[in-house]
Every structure is written in C-alpha cells, then in structure tokens.
Short mmCIF file of C-alpha atoms in Angstrom, two decimals:
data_model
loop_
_atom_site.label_atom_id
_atom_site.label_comp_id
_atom_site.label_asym_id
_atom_site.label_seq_id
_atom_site.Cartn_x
_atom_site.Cartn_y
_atom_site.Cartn_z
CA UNK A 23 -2.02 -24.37 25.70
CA UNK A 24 -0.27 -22.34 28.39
CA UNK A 25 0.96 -18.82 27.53
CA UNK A 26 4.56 -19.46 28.21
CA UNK A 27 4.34 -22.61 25.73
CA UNK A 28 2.21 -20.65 23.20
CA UNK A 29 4.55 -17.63 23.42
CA UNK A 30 7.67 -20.12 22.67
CA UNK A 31 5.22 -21.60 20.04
CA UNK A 32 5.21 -18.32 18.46
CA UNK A 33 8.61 -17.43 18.44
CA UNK A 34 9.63 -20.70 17.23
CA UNK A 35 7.13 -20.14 14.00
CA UNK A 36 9.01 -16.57 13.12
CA UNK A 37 11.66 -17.04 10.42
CA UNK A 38 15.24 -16.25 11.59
CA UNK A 39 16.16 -13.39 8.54
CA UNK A 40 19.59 -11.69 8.24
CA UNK A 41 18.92 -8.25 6.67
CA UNK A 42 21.29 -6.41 3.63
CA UNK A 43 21.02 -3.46 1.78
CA UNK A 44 23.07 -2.20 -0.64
CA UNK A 45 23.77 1.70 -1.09
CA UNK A 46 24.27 2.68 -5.03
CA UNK A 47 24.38 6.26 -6.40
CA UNK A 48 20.83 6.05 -8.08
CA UNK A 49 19.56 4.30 -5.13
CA UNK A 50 20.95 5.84 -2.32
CA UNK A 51 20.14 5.30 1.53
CA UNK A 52 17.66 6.76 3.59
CA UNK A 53 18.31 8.31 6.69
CA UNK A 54 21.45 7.36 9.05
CA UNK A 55 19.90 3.78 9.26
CA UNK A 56 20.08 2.37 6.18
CA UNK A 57 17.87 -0.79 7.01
CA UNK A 58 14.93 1.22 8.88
CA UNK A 59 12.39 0.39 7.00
CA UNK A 60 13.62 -3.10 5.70
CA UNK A 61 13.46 -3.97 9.57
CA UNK A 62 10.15 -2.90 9.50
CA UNK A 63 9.15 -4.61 6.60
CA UNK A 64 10.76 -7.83 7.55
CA UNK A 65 9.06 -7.49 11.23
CA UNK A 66 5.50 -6.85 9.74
CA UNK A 67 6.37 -10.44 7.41
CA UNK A 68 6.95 -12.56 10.73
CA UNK A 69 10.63 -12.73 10.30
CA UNK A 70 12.94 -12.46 13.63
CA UNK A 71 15.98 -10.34 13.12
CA UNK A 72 18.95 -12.11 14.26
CA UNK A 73 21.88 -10.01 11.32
CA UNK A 74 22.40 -7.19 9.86
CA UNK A 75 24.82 -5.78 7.16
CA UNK A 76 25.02 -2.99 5.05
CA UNK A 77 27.57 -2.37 1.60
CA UNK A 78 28.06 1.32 -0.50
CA UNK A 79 29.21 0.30 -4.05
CA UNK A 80 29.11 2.38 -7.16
CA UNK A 81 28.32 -0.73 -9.32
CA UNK A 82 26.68 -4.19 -8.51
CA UNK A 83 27.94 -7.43 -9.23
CA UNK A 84 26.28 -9.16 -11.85
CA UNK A 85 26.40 -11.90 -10.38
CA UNK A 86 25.71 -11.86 -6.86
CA UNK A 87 24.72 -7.98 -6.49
CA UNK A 88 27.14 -7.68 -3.22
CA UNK A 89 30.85 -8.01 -3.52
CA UNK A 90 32.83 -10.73 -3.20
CA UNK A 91 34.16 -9.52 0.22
CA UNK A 92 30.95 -8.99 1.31
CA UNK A 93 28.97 -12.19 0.15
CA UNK A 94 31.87 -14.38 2.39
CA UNK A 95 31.31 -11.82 5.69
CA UNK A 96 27.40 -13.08 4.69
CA UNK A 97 28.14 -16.60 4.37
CA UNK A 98 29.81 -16.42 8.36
CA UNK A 99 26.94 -14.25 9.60
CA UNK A 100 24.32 -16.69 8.34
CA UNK A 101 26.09 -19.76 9.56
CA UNK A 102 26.36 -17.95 12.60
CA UNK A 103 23.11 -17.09 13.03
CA UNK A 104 21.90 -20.13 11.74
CA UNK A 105 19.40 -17.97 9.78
CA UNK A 106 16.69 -19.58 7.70
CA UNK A 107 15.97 -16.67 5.13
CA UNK A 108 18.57 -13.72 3.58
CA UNK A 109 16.29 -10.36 2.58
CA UNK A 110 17.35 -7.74 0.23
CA UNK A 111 16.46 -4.45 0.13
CA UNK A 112 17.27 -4.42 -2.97
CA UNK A 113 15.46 -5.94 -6.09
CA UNK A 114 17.35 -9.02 -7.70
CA UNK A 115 17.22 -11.05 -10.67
CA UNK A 116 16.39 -14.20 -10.70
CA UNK A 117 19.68 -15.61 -11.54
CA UNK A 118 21.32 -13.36 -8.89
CA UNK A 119 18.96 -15.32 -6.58
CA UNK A 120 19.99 -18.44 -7.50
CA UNK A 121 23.90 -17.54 -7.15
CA UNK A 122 22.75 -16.54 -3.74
CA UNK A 123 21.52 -19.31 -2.58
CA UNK A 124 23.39 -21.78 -3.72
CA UNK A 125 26.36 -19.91 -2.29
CA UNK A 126 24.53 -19.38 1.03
CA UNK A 127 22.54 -22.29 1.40
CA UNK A 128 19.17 -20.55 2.63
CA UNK A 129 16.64 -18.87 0.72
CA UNK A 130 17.20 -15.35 -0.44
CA UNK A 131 14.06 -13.40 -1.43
CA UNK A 132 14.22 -9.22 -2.60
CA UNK A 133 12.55 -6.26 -1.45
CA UNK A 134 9.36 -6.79 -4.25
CA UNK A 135 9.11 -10.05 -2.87
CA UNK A 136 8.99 -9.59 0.50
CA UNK A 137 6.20 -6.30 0.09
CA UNK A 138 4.32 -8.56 -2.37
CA UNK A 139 4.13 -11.41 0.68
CA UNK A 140 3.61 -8.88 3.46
CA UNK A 141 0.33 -7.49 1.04
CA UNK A 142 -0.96 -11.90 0.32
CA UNK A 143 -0.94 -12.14 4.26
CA UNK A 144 -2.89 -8.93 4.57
CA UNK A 145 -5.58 -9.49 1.99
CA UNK A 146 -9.07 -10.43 3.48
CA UNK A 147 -11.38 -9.53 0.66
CA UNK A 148 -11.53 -11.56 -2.69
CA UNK A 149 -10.82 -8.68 -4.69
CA UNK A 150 -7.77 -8.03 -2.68
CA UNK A 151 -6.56 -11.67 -2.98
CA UNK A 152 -6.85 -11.73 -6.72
CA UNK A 153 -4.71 -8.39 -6.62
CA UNK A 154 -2.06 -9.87 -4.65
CA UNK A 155 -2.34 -13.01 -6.19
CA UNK A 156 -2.03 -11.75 -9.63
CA UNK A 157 0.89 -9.66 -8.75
CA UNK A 158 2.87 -12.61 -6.98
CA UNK A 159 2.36 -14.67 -9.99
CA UNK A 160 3.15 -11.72 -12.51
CA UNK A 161 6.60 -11.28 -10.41
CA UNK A 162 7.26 -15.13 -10.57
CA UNK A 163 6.66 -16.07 -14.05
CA UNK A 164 10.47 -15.54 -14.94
CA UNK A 165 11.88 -16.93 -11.56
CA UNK A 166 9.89 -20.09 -11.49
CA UNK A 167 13.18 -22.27 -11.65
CA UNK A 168 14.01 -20.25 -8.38
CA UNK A 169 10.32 -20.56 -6.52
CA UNK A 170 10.76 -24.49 -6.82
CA UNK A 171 14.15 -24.25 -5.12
CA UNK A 172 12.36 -22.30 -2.58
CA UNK A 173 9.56 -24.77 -2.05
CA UNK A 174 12.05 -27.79 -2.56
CA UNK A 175 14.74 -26.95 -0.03
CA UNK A 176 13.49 -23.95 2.39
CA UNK A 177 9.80 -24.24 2.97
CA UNK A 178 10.07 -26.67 6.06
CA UNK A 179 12.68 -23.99 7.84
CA UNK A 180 12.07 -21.96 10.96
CA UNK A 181 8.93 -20.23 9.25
CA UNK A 182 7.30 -23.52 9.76
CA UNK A 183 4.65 -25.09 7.18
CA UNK A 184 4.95 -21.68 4.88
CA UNK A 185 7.53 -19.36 5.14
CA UNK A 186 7.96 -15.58 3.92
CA UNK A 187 8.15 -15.53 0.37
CA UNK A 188 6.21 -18.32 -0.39
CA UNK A 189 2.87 -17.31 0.73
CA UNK A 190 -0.47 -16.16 -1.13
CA UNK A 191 -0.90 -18.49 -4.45
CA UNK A 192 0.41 -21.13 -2.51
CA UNK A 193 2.88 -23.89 -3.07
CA UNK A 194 0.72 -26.29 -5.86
CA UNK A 195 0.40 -22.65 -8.04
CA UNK A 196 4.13 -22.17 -8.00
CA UNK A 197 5.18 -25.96 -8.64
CA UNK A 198 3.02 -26.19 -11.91
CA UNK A 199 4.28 -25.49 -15.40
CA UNK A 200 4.94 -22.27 -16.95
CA UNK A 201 1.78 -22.85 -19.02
CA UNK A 202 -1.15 -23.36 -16.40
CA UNK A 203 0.66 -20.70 -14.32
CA UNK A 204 -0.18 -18.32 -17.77
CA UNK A 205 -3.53 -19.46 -17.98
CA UNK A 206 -4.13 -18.58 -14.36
CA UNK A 207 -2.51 -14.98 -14.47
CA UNK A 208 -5.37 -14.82 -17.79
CA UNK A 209 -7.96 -16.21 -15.76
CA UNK A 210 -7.21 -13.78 -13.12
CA UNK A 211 -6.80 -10.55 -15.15
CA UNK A 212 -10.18 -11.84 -16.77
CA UNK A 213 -11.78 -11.64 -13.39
CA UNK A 214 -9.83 -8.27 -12.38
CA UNK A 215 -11.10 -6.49 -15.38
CA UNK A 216 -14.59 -7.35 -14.09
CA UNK A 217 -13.90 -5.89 -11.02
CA UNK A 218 -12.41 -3.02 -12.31
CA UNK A 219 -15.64 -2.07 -14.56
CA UNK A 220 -18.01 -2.32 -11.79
CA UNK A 221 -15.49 -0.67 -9.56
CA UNK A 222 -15.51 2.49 -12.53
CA UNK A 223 -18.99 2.22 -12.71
CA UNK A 224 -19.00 2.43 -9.16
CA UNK A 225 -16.84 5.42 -8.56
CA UNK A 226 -18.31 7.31 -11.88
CA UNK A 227 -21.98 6.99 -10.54
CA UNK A 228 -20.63 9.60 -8.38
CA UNK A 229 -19.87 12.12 -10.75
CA UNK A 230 -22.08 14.44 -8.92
CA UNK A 231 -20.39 14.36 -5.32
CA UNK A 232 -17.26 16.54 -4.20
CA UNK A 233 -15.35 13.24 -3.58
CA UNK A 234 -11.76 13.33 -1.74
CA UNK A 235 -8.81 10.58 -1.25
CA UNK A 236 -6.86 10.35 1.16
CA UNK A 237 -3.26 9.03 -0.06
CA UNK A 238 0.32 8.83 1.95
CA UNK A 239 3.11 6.40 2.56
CA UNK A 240 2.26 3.43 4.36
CA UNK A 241 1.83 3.81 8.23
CA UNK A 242 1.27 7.68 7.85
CA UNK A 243 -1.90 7.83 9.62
CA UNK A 244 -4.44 7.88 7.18
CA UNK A 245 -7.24 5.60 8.48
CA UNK A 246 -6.50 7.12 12.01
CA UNK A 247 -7.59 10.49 9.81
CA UNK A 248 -10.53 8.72 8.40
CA UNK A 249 -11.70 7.99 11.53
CA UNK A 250 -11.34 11.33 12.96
CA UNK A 251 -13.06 13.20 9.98
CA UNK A 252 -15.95 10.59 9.46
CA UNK A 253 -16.19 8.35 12.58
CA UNK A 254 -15.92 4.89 10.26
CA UNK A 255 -14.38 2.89 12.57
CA UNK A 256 -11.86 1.79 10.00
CA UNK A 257 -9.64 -0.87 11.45
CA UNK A 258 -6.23 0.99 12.89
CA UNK A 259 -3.04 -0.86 13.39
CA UNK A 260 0.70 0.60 13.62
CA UNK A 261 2.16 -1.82 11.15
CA UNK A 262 2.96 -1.09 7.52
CA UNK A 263 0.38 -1.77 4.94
CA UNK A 264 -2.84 -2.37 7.64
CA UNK A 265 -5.47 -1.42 4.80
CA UNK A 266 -5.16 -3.01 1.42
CA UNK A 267 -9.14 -2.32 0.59
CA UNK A 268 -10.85 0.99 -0.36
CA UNK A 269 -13.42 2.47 1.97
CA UNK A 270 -15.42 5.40 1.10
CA UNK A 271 -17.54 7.15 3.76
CA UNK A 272 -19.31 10.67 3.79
CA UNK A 273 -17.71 13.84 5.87
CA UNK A 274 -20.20 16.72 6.81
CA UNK A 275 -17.45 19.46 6.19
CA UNK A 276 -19.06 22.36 8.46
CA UNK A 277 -21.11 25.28 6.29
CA UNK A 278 -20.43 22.96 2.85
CA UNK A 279 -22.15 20.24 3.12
CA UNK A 280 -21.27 16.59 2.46
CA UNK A 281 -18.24 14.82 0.77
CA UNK A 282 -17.47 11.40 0.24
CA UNK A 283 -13.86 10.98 1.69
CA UNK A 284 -11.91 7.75 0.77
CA UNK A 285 -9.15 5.78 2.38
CA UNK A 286 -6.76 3.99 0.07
CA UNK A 287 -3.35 1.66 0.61
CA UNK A 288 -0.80 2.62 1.57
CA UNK A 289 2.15 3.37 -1.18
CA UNK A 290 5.97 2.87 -0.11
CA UNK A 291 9.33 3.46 -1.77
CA UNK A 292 10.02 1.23 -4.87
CA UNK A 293 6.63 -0.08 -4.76
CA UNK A 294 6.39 -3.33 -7.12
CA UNK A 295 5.10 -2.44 -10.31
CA UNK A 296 2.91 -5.49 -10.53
CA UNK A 297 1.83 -4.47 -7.81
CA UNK A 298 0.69 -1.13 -9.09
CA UNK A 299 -0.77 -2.31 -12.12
CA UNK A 300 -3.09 -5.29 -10.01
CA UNK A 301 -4.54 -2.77 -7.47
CA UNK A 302 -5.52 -0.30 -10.45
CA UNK A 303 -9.16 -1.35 -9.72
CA UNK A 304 -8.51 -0.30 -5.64
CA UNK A 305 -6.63 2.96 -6.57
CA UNK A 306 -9.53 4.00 -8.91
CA UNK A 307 -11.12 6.16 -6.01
CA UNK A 308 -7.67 8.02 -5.96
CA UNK A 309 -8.26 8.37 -9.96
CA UNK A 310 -11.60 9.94 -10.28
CA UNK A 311 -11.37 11.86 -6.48
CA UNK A 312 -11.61 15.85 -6.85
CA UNK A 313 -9.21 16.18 -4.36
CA UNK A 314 -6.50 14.25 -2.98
CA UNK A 315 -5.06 14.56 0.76
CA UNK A 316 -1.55 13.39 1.18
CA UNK A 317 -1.08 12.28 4.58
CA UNK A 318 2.57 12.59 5.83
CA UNK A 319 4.03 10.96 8.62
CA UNK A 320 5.73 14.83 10.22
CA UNK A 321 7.68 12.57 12.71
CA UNK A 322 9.38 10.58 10.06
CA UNK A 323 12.88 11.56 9.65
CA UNK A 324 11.97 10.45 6.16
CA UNK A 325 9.22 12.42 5.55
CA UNK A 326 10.97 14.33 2.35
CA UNK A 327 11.58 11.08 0.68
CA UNK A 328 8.23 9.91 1.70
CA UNK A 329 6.38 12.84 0.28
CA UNK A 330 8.76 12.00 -3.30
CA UNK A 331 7.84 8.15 -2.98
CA UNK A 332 4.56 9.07 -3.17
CA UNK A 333 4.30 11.31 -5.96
CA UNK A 334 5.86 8.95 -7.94
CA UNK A 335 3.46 6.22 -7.21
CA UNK A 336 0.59 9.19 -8.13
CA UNK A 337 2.23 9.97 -11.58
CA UNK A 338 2.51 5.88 -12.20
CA UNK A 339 -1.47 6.07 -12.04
CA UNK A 340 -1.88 9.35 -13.80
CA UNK A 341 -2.61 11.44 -11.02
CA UNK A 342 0.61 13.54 -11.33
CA UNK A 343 -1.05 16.51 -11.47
CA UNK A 344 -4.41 16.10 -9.54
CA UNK A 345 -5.17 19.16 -6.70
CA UNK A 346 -3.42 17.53 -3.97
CA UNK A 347 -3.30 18.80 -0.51
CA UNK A 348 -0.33 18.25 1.94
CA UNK A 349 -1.41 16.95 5.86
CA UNK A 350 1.57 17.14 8.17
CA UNK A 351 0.14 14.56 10.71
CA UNK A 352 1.70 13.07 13.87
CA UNK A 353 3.09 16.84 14.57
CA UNK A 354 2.22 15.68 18.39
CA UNK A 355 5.32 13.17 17.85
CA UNK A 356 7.92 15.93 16.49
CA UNK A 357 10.44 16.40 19.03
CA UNK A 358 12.34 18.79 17.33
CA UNK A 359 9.79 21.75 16.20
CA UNK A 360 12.45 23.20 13.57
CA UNK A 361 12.07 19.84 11.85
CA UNK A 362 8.32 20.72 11.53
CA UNK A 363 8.87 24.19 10.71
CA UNK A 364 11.41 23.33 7.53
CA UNK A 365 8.80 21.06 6.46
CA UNK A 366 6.03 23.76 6.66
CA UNK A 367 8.96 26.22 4.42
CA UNK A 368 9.29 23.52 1.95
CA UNK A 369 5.45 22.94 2.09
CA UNK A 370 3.59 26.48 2.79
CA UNK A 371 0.06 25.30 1.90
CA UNK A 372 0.45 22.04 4.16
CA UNK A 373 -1.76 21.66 7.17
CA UNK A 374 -0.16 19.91 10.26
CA UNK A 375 -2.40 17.49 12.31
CA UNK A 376 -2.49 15.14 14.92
CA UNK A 377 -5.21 12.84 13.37
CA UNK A 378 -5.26 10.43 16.97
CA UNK A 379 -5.34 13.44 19.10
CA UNK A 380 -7.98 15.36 16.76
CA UNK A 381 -5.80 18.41 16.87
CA UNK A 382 -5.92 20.78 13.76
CA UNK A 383 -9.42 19.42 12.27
CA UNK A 384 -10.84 22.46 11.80
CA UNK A 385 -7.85 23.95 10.12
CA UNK A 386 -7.83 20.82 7.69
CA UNK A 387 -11.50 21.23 7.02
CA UNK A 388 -10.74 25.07 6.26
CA UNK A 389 -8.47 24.24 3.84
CA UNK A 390 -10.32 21.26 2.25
CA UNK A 391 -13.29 23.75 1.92
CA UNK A 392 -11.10 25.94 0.08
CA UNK A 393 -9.36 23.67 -2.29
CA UNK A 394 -12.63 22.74 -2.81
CA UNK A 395 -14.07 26.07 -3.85
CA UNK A 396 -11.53 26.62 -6.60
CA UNK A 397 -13.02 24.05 -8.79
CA UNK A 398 -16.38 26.09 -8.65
CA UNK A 399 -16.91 28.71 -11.30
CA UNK A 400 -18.92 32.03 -11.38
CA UNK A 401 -21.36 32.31 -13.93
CA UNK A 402 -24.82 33.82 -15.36
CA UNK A 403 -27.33 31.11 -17.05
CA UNK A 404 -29.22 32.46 -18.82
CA UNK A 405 -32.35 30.19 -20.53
CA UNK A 406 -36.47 30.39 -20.81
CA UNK A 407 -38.05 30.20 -17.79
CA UNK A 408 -40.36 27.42 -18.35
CA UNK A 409 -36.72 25.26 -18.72
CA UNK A 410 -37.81 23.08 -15.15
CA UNK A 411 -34.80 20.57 -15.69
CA UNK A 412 -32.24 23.38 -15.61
CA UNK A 413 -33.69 25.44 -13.11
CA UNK A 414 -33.91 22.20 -11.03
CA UNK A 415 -30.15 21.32 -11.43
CA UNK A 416 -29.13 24.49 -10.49
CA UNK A 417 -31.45 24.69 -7.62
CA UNK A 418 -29.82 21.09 -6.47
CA UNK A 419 -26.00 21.81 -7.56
CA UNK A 420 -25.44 25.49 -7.80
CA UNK A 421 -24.85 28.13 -5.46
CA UNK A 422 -27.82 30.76 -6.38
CA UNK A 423 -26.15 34.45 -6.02
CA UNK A 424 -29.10 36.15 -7.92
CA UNK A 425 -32.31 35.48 -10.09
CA UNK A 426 -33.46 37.96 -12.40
CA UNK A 427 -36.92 37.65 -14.83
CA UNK A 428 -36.97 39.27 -17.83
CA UNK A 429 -39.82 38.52 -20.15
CA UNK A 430 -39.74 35.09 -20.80
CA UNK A 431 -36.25 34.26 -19.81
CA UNK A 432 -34.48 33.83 -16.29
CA UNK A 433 -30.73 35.15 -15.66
CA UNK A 434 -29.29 32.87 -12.62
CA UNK A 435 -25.63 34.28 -11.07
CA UNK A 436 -24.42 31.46 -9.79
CA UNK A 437 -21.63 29.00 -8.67
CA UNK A 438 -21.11 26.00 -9.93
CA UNK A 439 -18.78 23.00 -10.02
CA UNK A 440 -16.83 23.23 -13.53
CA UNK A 441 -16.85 19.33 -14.04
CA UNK A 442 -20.95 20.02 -13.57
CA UNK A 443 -21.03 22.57 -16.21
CA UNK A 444 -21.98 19.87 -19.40
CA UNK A 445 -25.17 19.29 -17.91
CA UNK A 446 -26.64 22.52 -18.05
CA UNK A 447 -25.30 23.03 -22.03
CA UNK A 448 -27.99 22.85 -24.75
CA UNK A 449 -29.30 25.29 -27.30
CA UNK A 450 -31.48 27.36 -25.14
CA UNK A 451 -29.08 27.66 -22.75
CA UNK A 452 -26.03 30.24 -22.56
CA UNK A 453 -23.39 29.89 -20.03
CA UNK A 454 -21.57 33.40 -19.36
CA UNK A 455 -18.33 33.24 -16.77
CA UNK A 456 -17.89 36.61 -14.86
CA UNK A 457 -15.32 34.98 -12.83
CA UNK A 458 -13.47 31.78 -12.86
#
C-alpha cells in the first residue's frame, strides 16, 4: 500500500471524539486546561479530536450529568462535527449513559471506561489481559443494557471494526447474559488468585534482598529511570500507561552492594477501582518493596496533584505509609526554575533528576543508600561460638563492626537489617540494640 493511502487509511480508522469535562467543587479542575489530560487520554485510545467543551456546576444533573443548556450546545457540536464517540471526564452511571445517547445519537463512554480500554489495548502478557479483562467486565456487569447499545448501534462508526470502549473482552463477552458474564468474572478471579500466589511466593522468596519500587503517575519517567539505574532495556514510549507489567532487575548501588529495583504501572487521577483491585497481583512488588521511589514528572504543571493522585492510589493498596522517596525527574524540561525550587520547599528530602539525560544519579543513589541504611539496626549478638548457622548469617547479612571471644561465647557488634532480625532469635542467642 502506498504511504499516502496507508496514512489516509489510518486516519480514517481513528474515532472522531468530542471531549467534556465537568468542573464540581469535590472534583475540581486541574490546571488552566481543564481537558489536558482527557486529550491525552483520548489521543493514546486512537480517538481524533475534532470538539471540545467544558461546564463548572455545583451539582450534576441526575439525569444527564451536564445541564440542560449545555447537553443542546453538545447536541450542535456533535452534529457538527459529525463525531462518532462523546468522552467524559467524568465517571457516569449507566443510566446517565443511556440518556446520553439516546439524546445524542453516538456513543458516550466515561473516564473509567476509556482508561480501562486504553490499559485492554496495552496488555501483551496473559496475566495482564486477565487483569484488564477482569476489570472491563467487573465495570460492565451493571451497564450491560448500555454495552449492547454500544455494540448494536456504534461499533461499525469511524473507529472501524472495534471502536474505543468496546475493546479487550470483545463483543461475543459483552452480548451474552448476565449469568455466563458472572461465571466468567469467577473463572477469571479463579485464575487471578493463582497468579497472585505464585506472584507472593515470588516476591516473598526475596525476603532477604533490599528490594525497591519505583512508583509515579503515568508518563513520569519511570522506565526511562529503570533504564538509567540498571541498563534493562525496558521498552520506553511517551504515551500514558506504556508499561502495564512488572519488571524487576538488580542495581549495583556503588559501596552497598546489590538491590533488586522494580518498575510498576503507571497510576493516574481517579484510577478505576476495578482496576486497582485486578492488578493487585502486578502491584505486589510495590507491596512487599523496602523502599518505594516516587517518580514525579517536575515539568508537569500538575505535579502537586500528581504527587496527591498517587498517594492515594498507595494508601488504596496499603502502602500509605511505606518509606517512600520523592524523584523530581524531567528537571532538564523546567523552564521556570522557581517552579522547581517551590517543589523542592514543599518536598526538602526530594532528589531532582533527569532520568534520559542521566543527570543527578549519583545524588539519587546517595539518597537511596541512605533511606536504605535506616532500616538497619545496631546491635551485639551474643551466642556460643560453636553456633555455625548464626555466625554464617551474620557473616552473609550483617555488617561485622567487632568480634570479641570470651570463653566459649562470641560477642558480634554488628548491623543488621531489622526485618532480618527473626532469623538470628533462638534460646542461645541474645540480641542487645546499642543503637537503632
């Protein structure tokens, strides 16, 4: 096919979307630019952009979210557009939906929709499609009656055979009864809790290692990071939500030794609790890590709200109050250095980066090693010296200050790892802390 024909191929394929958000006073807007990251959103889900509107109300409408005022200045910019697909950035419910469309005429799909698509087209392993396809089906149970009208009257538009919002379990999962589409979502939690076992299994076989996470809102830079720290070669795109799969590698942190450093997804503002609760198995590096690293995008004029979106998502998985470590990265990109320097007051212990032009590595590492080193505890052990399986341990785990031989017994000054300290208990063994 010739490029000119493929290109109009291509743009042919993209959904024509009209964007909307709606500003309320527990949800407010981000930014001047309301529809940022919708935009982006929409643009990573293959739609074209072709409207735009925004509305500030104190209440919704029950039944159609957006005023009546608005939902007619909707109705002409659709028509005008002749758009095949209206996206929230807010969430709706299901009968809201269907008041939508039948008033508009095209499909209308929310913000949980739309991230849940955007996560079915990026899914490449199995474990990642069961996720996604758990979540989707989760999320449609109660809007089945509105899924069929999707399927029945706006699958064939300008998104061609399927169009955003109808993709990952596919159109035969979403057209059968409430009752098979229960015993799926079974079958698949069946499966998922499988997963998740070996995957705890997994990550607790590790018990041992100083292991690290590296979380952050979508798009922050985090597997640019992991490739700059470990040299893994983890796939790097600039679109939101480019790595849905764990990946743990080891980092030779200088005068330390090694760490296993992992790179997780991506989380985002009024992330889909489905969502949440179906990548539990992926996020269960984050869970059991020593130390989390919380990427920030500096540049972002969002980078406040990001850092909040994030720790909500973390207390959502019970890692609320895990050592966490802020990384300012893309500080390269700041134009305006006071906007870097407010973040740093708000932020003191935060470490700014530039992860893709390896600038402030070391000082990361420095600070790493110390967050690190605060888990560690400074004690005598004191037990006989013919005890080989202690001595061993401590030879293999501890830090050795000082050995001392008296009689029959050995004192060790050491330092040690606190989560390590169980496996040195045992009734010829006392532990005594002279600093902790």
């Amino acid at each position: 096919m010739p490029l000119d024909n493929a290109r109009e191929e291509l743009t042919v394929r993209l959904e024509k979307a009209v964007l909307i958000s709606v500003g309320l006073p527990d949800r407010p807007w981000l930014g001047e630019d309301p529809l940022d990251e919708l935009r982006g959103l929409a643009t990573t889900a293959g739609a074209r952009i072709v409207g735009e509107l925004t509305q500030k109300r104190q209440h919704i409408v029950p039944g159609t979210y957006i005023g009546s005022g608005k939902l007619q200045e909707l109705q002409e910019l659709v028509q005008a557009t002749d758009a095949d697909v209206v996206i929230f950035d807010n969430d709706l419910t299901p009968a809201q939906v269907r008041n939508l469309e039948k008033s508009l005429n095209v499909k209308v799909i929310d913000r949980s929709e739309l991230i849940l698509d955007i996560f079915a087209t990026r899914a490449r392993t199995t474990e990642a499609r069961l996720q996604v396809e758990l979540a989707q089906l989760e999320y449609s149970m109660p809007r089945l009656r509105k899924m069929w009208t999707h399927l029945g009257r706006f699958v064939a538009g300008g998104g061609g055979a399927m169009g955003i919002g109808t993709r990952g379990p596919g159109e035969t999962q979403l057209e059968t009864d409430r009752r098979l589409v229960d015993q799926r979502i079974r079958d698949l939690k069946s499966r998922l809790a499988e997963v998740q076992a070996r995957k705890q299994r997994e990550v607790k076989s590790r018990f041992e290692e100083h292991t690290i996470s590296l979380v952050g809102y979508t798009n922050a830079g985090k597997s640019t990071l992991m490739n700059a720290l470990t040299g893994a070669g983890v796939y790097v795109e600039d679109q939101l939500f480019s790595t849905l799969d764990t990946r743990t590698r080891q980092w030779r942190l200088k005068d330390w030794g090694r760490v296993l450093l992992s790179d997780t997804v991506g989380f985002i503002r009024d992330l889909p609790h489905h969502l949440v609760a179906s990548f539990k198995a992926t996020l269960e590096e984050t869970r059991q890590a020593r130390l989390l690293l919380h990427v920030i995008d500096a540049s972002s004029p969002h980078a406040e709200e990001h850092i909040q979106a994030v720790q909500q998502v973390l207390k959502e998985i019970d890692c609320g109050d895990k050592p966490t470590l802020l990384v300012l990265n893309k500080v390269d990109r700041v134009s305006d250095p006071s906007v870097l320097h407010i973040l740093q007051a708000h932020h003191p212990r935060a470490v700014g980066i530039s992860a893709r032009n390896r600038k402030g590595l070391d000082e990361l590492q420095d600070a790493v090693i110390e967050a690190l080193s605060e888990d560690f505890a400074e004690a005598e052990v004191i037990t006989q010296a013919s005890n080989g399986k202690v001595l061993a341990y401590l030879n293999a785990h501890a830090d050795i200050v000082r050995q001392e031989f008296q009689d029959s017994r050995v004192i060790i000054l050491c330092h040690l790892p606190r989560h390590l300290l169980h496996h040195i208990q045992g009734p010829d063994v006392q532990v005594r802390f002279v600093r902790e």
